[in-house]
Coordinates of C-alpha atoms and ligand atoms in Angstrom, one line a residue:
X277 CA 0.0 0.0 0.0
X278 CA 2.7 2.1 1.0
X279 CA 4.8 1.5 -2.6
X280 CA 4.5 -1.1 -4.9
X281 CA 5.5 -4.2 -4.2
X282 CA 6.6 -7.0 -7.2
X283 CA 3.9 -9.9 -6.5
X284 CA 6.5 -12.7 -7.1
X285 CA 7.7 -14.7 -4.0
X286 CA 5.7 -16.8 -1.3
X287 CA 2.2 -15.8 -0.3
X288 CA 2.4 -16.9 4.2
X289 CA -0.1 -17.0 6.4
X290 CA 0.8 -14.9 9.9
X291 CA -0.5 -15.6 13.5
X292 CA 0.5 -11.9 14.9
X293 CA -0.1 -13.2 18.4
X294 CA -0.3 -11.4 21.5
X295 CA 2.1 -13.5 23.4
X296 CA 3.4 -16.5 20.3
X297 CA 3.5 -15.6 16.5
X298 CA 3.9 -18.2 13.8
X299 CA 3.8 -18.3 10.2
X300 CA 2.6 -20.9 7.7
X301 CA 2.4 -21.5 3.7
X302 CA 1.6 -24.4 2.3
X303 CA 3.5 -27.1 1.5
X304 CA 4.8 -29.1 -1.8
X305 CA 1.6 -31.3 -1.0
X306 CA -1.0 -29.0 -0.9
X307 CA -1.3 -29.2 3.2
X308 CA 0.0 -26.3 5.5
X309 CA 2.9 -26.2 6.9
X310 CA 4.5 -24.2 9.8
X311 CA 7.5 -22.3 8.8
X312 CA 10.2 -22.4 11.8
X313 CA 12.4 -19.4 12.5
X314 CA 15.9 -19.4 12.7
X315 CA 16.6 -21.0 16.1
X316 CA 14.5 -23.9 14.9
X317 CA 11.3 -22.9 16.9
X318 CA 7.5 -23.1 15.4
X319 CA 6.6 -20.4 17.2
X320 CA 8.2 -17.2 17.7
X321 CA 7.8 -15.2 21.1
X322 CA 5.6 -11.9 20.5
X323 CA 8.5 -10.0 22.6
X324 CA 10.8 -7.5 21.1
X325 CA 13.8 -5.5 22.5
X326 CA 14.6 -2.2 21.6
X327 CA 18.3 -0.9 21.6
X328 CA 19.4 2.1 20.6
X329 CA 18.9 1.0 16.4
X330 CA 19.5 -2.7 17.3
X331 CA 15.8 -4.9 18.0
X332 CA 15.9 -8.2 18.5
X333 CA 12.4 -10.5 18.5
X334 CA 11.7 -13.6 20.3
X335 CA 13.3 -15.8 22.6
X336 CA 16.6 -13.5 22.7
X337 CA 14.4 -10.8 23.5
X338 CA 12.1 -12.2 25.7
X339 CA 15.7 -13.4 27.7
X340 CA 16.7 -10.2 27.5
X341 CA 13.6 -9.2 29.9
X342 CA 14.5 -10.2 32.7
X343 CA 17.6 -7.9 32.8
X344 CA 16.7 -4.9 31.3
X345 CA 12.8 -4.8 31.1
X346 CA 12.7 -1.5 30.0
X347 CA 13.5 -2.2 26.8
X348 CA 11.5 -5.1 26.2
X349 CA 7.7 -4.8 24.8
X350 CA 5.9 -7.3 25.5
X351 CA 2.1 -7.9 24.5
X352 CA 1.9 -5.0 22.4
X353 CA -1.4 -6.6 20.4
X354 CA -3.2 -5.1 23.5
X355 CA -2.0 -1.6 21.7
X356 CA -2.7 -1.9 18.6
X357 CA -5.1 1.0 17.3
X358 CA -5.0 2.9 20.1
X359 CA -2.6 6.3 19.1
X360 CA -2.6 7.1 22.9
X361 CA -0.2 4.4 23.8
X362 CA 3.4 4.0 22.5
X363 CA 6.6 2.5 23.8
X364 CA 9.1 4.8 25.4
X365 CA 12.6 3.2 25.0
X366 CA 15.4 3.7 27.6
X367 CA 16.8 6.2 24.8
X368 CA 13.7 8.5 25.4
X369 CA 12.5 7.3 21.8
X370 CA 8.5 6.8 21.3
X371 CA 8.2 3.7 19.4
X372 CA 4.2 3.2 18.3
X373 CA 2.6 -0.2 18.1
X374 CA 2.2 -0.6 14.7
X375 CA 6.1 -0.3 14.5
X376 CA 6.6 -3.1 17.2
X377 CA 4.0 -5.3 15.7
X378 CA 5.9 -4.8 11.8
X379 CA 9.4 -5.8 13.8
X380 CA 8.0 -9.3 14.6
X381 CA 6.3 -9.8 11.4
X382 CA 9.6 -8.4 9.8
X383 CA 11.3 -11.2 11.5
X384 CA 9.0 -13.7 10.8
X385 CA 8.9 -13.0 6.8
X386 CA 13.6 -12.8 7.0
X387 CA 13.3 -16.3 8.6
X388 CA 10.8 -17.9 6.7
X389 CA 13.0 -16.6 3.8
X390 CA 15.9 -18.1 5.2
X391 CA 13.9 -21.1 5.9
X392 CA 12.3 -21.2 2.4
X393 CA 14.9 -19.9 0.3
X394 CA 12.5 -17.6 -1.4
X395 CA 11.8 -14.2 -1.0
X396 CA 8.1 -14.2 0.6
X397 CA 6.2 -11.3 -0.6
X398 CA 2.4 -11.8 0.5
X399 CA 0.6 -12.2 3.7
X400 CA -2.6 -12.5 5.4
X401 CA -2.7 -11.5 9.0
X402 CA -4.6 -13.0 11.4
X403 CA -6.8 -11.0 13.8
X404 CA -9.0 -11.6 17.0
X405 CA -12.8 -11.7 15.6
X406 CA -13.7 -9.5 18.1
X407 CA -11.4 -7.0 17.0
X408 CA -13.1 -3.1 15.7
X409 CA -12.1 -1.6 12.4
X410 CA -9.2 0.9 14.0
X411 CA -6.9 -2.6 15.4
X412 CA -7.5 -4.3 11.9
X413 CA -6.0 -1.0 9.8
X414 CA -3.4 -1.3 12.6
X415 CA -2.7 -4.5 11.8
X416 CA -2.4 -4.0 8.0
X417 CA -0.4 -1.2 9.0
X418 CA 2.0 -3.4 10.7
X419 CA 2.2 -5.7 7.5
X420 CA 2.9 -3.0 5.1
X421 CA 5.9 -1.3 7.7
X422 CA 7.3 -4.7 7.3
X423 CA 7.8 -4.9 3.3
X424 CA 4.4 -7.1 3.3
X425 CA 1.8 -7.2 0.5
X426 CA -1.4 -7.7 2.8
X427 CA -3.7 -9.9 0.8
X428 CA -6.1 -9.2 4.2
X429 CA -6.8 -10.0 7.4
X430 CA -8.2 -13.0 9.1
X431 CA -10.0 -13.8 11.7
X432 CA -8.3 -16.3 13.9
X433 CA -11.3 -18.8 15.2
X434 CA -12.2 -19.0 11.4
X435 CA -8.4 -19.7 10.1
X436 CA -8.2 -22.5 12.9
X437 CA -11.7 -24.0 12.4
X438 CA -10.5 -23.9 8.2
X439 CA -7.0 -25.7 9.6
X440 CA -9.0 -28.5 11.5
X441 CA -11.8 -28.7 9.2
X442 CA -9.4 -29.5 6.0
X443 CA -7.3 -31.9 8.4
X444 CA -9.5 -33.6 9.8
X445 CA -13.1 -33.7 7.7
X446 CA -14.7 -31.8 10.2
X447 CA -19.1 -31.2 9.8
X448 CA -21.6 -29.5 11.2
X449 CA -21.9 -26.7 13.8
X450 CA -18.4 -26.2 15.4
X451 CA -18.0 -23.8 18.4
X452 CA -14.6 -22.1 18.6
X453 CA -13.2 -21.1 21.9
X454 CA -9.9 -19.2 21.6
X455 CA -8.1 -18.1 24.5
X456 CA -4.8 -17.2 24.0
X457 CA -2.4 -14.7 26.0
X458 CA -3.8 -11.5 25.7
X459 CA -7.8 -12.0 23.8
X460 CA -10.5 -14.3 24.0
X461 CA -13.2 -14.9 21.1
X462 CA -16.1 -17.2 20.7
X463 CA -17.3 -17.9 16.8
X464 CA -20.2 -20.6 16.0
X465 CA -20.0 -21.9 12.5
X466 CA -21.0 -24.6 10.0
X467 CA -18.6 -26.4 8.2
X468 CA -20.6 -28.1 5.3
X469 CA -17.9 -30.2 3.0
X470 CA -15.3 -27.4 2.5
X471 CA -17.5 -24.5 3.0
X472 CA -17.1 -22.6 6.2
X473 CA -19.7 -20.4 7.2
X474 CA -19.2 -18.5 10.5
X475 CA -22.7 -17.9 12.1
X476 CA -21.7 -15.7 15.0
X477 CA -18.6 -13.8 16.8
X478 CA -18.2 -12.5 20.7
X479 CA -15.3 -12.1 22.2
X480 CA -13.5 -9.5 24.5
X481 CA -9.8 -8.3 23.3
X482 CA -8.8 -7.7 27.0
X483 CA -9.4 -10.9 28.7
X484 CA -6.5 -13.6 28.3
X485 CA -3.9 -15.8 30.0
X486 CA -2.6 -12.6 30.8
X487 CA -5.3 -11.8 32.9
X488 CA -5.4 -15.5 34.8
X489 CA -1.5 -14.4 35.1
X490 CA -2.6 -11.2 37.1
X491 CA -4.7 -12.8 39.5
X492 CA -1.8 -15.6 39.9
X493 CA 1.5 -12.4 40.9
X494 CA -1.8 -11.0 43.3
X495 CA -1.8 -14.2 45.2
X496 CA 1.7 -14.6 45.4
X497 CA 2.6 -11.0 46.2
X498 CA 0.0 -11.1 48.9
X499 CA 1.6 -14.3 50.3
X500 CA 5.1 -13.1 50.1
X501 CA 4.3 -9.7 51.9
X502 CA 2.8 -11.7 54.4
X503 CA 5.8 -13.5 55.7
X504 CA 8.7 -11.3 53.9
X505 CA 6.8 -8.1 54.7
X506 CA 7.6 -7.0 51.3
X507 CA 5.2 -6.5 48.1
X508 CA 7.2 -7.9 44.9
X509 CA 4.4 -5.4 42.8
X510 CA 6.2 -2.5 44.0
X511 CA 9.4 -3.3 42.7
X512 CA 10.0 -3.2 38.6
X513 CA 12.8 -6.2 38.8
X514 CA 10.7 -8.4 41.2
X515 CA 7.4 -8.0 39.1
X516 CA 8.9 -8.8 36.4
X517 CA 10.2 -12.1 37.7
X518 CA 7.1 -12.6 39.7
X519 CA 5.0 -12.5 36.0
X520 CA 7.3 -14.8 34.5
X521 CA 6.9 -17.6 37.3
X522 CA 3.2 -16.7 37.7
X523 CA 3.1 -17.6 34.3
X524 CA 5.3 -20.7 34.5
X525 CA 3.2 -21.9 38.0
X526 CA 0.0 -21.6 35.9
X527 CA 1.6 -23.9 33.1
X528 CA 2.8 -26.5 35.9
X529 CA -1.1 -26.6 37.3
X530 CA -2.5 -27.4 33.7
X531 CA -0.9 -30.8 34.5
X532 CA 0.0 -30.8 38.3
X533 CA -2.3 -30.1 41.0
X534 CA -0.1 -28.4 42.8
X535 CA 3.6 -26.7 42.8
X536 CA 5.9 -24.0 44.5
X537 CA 7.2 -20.3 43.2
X538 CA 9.9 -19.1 44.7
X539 CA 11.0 -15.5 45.2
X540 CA 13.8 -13.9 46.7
X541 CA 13.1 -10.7 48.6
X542 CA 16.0 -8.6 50.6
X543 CA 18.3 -11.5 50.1
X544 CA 16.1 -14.5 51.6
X545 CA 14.2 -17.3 49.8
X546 CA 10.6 -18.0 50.2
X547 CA 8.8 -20.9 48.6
X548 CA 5.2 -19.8 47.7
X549 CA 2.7 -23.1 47.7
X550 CA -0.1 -23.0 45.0
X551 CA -2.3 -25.5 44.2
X552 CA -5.0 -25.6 41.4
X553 CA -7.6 -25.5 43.6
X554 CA -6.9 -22.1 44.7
X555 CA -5.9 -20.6 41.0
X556 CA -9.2 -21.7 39.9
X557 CA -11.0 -20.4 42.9
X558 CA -9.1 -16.9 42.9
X559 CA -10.0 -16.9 38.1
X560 CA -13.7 -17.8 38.5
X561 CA -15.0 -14.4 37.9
X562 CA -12.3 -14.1 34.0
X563 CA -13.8 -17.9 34.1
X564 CA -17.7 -16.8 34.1
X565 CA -17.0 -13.8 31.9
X566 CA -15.7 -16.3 29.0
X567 CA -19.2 -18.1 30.0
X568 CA -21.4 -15.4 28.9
X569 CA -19.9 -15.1 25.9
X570 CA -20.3 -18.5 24.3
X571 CA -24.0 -18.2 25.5
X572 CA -24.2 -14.9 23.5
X573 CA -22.5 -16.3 20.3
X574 CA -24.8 -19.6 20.7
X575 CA -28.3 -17.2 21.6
X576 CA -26.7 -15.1 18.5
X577 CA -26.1 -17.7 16.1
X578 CA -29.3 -19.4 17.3
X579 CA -27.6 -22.8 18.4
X580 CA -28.6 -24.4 21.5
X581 CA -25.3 -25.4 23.3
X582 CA -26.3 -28.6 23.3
X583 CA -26.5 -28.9 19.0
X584 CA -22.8 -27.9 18.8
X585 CA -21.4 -31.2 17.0
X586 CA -17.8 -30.6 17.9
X587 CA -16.2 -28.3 20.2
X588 CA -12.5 -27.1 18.7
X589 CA -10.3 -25.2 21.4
X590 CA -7.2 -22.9 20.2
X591 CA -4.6 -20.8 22.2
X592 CA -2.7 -22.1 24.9
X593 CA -4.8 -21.1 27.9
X594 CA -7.3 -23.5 26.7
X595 CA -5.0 -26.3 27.9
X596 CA -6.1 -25.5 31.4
X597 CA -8.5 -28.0 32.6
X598 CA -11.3 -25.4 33.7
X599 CA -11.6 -24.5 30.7
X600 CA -12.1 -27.8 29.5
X601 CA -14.5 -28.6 32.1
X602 CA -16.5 -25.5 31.7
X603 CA -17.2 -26.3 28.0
X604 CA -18.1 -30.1 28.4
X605 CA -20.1 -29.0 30.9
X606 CA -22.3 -26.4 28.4
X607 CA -22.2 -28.7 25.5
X608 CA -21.5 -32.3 27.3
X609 CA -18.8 -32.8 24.6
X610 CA -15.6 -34.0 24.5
X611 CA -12.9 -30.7 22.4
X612 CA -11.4 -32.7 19.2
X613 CA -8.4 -34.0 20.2
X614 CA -5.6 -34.0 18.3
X615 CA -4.2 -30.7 16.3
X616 CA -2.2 -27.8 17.8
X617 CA -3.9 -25.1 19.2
X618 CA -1.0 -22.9 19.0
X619 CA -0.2 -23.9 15.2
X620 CA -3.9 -24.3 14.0
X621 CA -4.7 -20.1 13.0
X622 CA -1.6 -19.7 11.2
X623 CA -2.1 -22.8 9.0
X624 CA -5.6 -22.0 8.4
X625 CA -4.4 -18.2 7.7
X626 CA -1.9 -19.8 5.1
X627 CA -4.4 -21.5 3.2
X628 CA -6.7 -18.1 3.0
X629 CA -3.3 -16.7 1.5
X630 CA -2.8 -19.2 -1.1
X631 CA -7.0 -18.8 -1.9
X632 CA -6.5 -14.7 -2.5
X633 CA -2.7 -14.8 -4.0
X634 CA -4.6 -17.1 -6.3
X635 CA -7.5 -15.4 -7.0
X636 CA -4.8 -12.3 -7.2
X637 CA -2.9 -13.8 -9.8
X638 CA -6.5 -15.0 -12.1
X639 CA -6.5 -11.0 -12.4
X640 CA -4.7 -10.5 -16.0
X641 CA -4.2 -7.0 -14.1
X642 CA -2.3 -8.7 -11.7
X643 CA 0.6 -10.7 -13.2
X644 CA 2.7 -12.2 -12.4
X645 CA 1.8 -15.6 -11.3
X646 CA 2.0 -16.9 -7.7
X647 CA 3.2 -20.2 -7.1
X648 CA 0.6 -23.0 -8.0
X649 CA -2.1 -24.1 -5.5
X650 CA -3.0 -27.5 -5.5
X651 CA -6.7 -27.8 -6.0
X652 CA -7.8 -29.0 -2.4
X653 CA -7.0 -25.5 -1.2
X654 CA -8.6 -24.2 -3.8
X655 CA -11.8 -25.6 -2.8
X656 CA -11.9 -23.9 0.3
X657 CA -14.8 -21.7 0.7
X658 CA -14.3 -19.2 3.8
X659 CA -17.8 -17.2 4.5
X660 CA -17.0 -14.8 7.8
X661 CA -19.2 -11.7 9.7
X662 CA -18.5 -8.5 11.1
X663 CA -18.1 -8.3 14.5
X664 CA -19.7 -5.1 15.5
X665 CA -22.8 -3.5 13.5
X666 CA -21.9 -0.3 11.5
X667 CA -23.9 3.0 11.1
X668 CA -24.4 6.4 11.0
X669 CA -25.0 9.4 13.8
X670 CA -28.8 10.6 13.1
X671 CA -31.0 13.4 14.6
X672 CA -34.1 12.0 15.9
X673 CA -36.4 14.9 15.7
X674 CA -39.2 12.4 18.3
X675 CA -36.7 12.6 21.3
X676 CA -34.6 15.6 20.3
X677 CA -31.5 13.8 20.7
X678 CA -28.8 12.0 18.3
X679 CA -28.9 8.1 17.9
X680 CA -26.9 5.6 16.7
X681 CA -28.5 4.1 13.4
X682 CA -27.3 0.7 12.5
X683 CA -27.3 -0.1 9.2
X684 CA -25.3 -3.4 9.0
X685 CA -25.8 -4.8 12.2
X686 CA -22.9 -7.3 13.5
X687 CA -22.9 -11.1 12.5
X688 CA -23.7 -9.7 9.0
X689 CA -22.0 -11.6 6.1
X690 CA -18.7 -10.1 4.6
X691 CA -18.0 -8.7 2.2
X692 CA -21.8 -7.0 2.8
X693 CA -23.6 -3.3 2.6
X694 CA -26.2 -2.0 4.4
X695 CA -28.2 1.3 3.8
X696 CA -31.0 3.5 4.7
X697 CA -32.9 6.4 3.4
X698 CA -32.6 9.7 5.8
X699 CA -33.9 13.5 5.2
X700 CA -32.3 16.5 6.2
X701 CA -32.9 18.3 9.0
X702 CA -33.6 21.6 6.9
X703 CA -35.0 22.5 3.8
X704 CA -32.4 23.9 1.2
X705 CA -29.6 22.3 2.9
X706 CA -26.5 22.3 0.7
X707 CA -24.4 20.0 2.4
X708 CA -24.4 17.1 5.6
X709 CA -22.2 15.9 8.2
X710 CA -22.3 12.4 7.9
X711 CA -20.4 10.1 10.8
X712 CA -20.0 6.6 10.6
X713 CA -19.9 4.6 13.6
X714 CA -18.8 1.0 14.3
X715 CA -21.1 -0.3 17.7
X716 CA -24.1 -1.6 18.1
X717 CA -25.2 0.6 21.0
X718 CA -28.4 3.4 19.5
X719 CA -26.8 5.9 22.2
X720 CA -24.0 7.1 20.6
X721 CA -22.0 7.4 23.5
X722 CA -21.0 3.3 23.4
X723 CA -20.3 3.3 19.9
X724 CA -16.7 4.8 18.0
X725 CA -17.2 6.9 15.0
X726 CA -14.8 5.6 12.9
X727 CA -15.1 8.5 10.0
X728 CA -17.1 11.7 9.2
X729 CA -17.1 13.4 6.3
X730 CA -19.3 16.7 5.1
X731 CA -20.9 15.7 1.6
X732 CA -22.0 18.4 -0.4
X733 CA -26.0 18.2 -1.6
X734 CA -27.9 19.4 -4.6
X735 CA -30.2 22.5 -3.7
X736 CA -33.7 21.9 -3.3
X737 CA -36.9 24.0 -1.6
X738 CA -37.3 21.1 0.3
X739 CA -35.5 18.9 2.8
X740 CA -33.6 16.6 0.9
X741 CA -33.6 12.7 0.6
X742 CA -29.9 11.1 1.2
X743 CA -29.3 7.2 1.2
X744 CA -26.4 6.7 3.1
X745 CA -24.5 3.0 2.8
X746 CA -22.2 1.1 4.0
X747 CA -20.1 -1.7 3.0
X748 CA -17.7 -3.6 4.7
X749 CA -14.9 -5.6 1.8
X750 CA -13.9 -8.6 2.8
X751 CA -10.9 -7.1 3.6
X752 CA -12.6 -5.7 6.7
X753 CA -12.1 -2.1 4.9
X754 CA -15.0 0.0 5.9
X755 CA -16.3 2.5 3.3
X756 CA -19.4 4.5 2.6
X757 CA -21.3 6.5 -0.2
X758 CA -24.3 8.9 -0.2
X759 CA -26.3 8.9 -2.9
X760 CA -29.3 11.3 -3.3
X761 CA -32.7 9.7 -2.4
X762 CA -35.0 11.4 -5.2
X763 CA -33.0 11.0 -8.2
X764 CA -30.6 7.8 -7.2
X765 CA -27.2 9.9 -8.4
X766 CA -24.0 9.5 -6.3
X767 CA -23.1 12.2 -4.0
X768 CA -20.0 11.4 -2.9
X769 CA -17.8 8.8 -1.2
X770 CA -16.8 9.1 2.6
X771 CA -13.1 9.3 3.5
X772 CA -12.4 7.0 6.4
X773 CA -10.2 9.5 8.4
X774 CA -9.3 6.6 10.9
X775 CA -8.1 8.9 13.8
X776 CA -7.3 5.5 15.4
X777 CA -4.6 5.1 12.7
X778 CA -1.4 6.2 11.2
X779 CA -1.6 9.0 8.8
X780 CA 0.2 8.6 5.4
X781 CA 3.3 10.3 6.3
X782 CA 3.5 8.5 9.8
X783 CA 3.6 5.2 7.6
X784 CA 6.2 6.0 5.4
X785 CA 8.4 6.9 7.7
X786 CA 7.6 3.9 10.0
X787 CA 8.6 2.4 7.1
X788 CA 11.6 4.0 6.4
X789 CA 12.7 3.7 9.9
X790 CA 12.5 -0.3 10.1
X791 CA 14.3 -0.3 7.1
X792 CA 17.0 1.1 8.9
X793 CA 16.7 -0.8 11.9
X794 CA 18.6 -4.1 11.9
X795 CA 16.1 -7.0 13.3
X796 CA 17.6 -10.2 14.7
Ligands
ADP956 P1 -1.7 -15.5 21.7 O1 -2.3 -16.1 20.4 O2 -2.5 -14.5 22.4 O3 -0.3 -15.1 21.5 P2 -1.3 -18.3 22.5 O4 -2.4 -19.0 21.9 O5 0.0 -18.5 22.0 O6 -1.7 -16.7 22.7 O7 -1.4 -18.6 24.1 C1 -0.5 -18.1 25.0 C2 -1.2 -18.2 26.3 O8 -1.4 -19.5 26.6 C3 -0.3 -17.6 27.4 O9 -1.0 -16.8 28.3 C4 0.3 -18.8 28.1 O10 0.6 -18.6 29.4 C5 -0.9 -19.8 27.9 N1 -0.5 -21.2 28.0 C6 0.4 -21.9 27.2 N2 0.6 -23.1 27.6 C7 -0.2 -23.3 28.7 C8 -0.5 -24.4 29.6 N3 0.1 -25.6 29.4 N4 -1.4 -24.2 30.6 C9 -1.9 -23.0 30.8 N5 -1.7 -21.9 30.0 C10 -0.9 -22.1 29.0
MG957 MG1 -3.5 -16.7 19.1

């Protein structure tokens, strides 16, 4: 997007995750394959350092942590989209998210180069489901800073159920649970042969192992104080260690009822004890809030939790057993055994990469070729739904007061357009302020407006007709027209201004600055 980039190499598949990133592309046989970095891992730790203009990603960085956490970033997917947060290095240097997000996917596309021994050119990105329009165009963002052509974004639940279904011969209505580090979605769909239609999305992009490892340091720090006097939290060095084996504690549990953490506080040793028991006792409320929203996606999708035919898990905090339990006790099923929930979205996301590099290079405006597909990917049918509904700020001359209108409500198919037929307020208005807001909410206070734009109208004595719509491509790009309502002719098309998101000349020179940047 940035510049033109030749379409010639390798088209990947990218898990950007919060915590683990892996890439895919498929393989000589026609199945995808995980790509493994250069230290011979298939997944990379979502953890870069930042060093004057040295940055190293993933285990080397995440190492590097533990001595010198101010120059690590660590769960940055958390930021994405949001232009009020950015990383401050040691250096005093503000480094945004979009930058540390195209660092990892930089070193994921120089190893899977190395690993491939072709340059690879063309990605699809996974997202969260539940993510809004803002951390999607960050994403993309992220590709492009990185020397990626983004064929588009995918949603993760819907690349993993795609990785599983074409494995495995998967039917019927699945219900995805996805918990990973840092977000948690829920996405009921049907998988008929090799179509895959998702029904219904939840989710919440703040709720993940992350937050399980929270409540796990509390605990601990509140023990600790209580016999060293000391809270680890208020300390950067002894919170930082205290994360790291709340994290590994929480790992030991998903197999082991019970273990031991120990810190050291003002030169003395303390073992900590920690059973299961109490971790699940002290997580019940994140627990319950992952509860109500598979019962939303099921009363959403119209599926009784007990006519879900198979129950697929991904991300690694679904290998604790409440969750497990929790789930066989909604559906009474057993989760499909068998596949890797941390490998599953970026196989699934490489086979949506070979479907659109294909259908890229069928465009006789698109030479040159990509590398050929064999035809069981091609069959692959992927049908997905917005996550939020989209619409546009009205005046509601009954109560006075502006609304939300919704004109493509969420679970709507994409690509997909909504619209609806307004007035103006006045006669002989000559031009509208029309906003366009991504939320379900009718008060406009709990929806975002992701764009507004003033569109110049035709004069008339009266108050004029305007038939605003919205589409959503199923590159989860957001873009509206007006057309006028008496005579049918196009008014204008609605700049996205995506406050959320870099401007032009922030992402060139993002760009330009990576470039420099060596990433190891
Ligand atoms: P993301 O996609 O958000 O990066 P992943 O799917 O890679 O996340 O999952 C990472 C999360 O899974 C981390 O919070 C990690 O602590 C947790 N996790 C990994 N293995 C286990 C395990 N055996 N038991 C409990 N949690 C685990
Ligand atoms: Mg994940």
């Amino acid at each position: 997007m940035s510049e033109p980039i030749t379409r010639a190499g390798r088209a990947v598949g990218i898990d950007l995750g919060t915590t683990y990133s892996a890439i895919a592309t498929i393989g000589p046989d026609g199945e995808p394959v995980i790509v493994p970095n250069r230290e011979g891992e298939r997944i990379t730790p979502s953890v870069v350092l930042f060093q004057g203009d040295y940055v190293a990603v993933g285990s080397s960085a995440r190492q590097a942590a533990a001595e010198s956490p101010d120059d690590v970033v660590q769960f940055v997917k958390r930021k994405m989209g949001d232009r009020s947060w950015s990383f401050v290095t040691s250096g005093g240097e503000q480094i945004e998210a979009e930058m540390v997000s195209a660092a990892i996917l930089r070193r994921l596309k120089e190893d899977a180069e190395i690993a491939l021994g072709e340059p690879v050119t063309d990605a699809v990105i996974t997202v969260p489901a539940y993510f809004d329009d803002a951390r999607r165009r960050a994403t993309i963002d992220a590709g492009e800073i990185a020397g990626l052509n983004v064929l588009g974004v995918i949603n993760e639940p819907t690349a993993a159920a795609v990785s599983y279904g074409m494995h495995s011969g998967l039917q019927g209505t699945v219900l995805v649970y996805d918990l990973g580090g840092g977000t948690f979605d829920v996405t009921v769909m049907r998988i008929e042969g090799t179509d895959f239609r998702v029904l219904s999305v939840q989710g919440d992009r703040n709720l993940g192992g992350f937050n399980w490892d929270n409540e796990l340091m509390g605990y601990i720090a509140r023990e600790v104080q209580q016999v060293a006097g000391v809270d680890p939290l208020d300390d950067d060095l002894l919170s930082a260690e205290l994360r790291d084996k709340a994290e590994r504690a929480k790992r030991t549990m998903t197999t082991i009822p019970e273990t031991r953490v120990m810190m050291r506080v003002d030169g003395k040793q303390h073992g900590i004890r920690v059973t299961r028991a109490t971790f699940e006792d002290i997580t019940r409320g994140l627990l319950a809030q992952t509860r109500t929203n598979v019962e939303l996606a099921l009363a959403d999708a119209g599926v009784a939790a007990t006519d879900v035919d198979h129950l697929l898990l991904v991300g690694g905090s679904t290998r604790m057993p409440m969750v497990r339990d929790l789930l066989t006790s909604m559906t009474g099923r057993q989760p499909r055994p068998g596949g890797n929930p941390d490998e599953a979205v970026a196989l699934g996301a490489a086979v949506q990469a070979a479907l659109l590099a294909a259908r890229a290079s069928a465009d006789p405006a698109d030479a040159p070729a990509a590398p050929a597909v064999p035809s069981t990917t091609l069959q692959v049918a992927i049908h997905d739904v917005t996550a939020h509904g989209l619409g546009v700020v009205t005046f509601d001359e009954g109560s006075g007061a502006y609304q939300n209108t919704v004109l493509l409500p969420r679970n709507s198919p994409v690509p997909g357009s909504g619209s609806e037929d307004f007035v103006t307020s006045e006669a002989g208005q000559t031009n509208v302020l029309v906003e366009i807001t991504e939320g379900d909410d009718e008060d406009v206070e709990f929806v975002t407006v992701v764009g507004r734009g003033q569109i110049a109208l035709p004069y008339r004595d009266d108050r004029t007709p305007v038939r605003v719509v919205i589409s959503f491509s199923a590159n989860a790009v957001i873009f509206a027209e007006v057309f006028d309502g008496g005579d049918g002719r196009k008014l204008g098309d609605l700049e996205i201004e995506r406050r959320s998101n870099l401007s032009r000349n922030q992402l060139t020179r993002a760009t330009a600055q990576l470039r420099r940047r060596e990433v190891s």
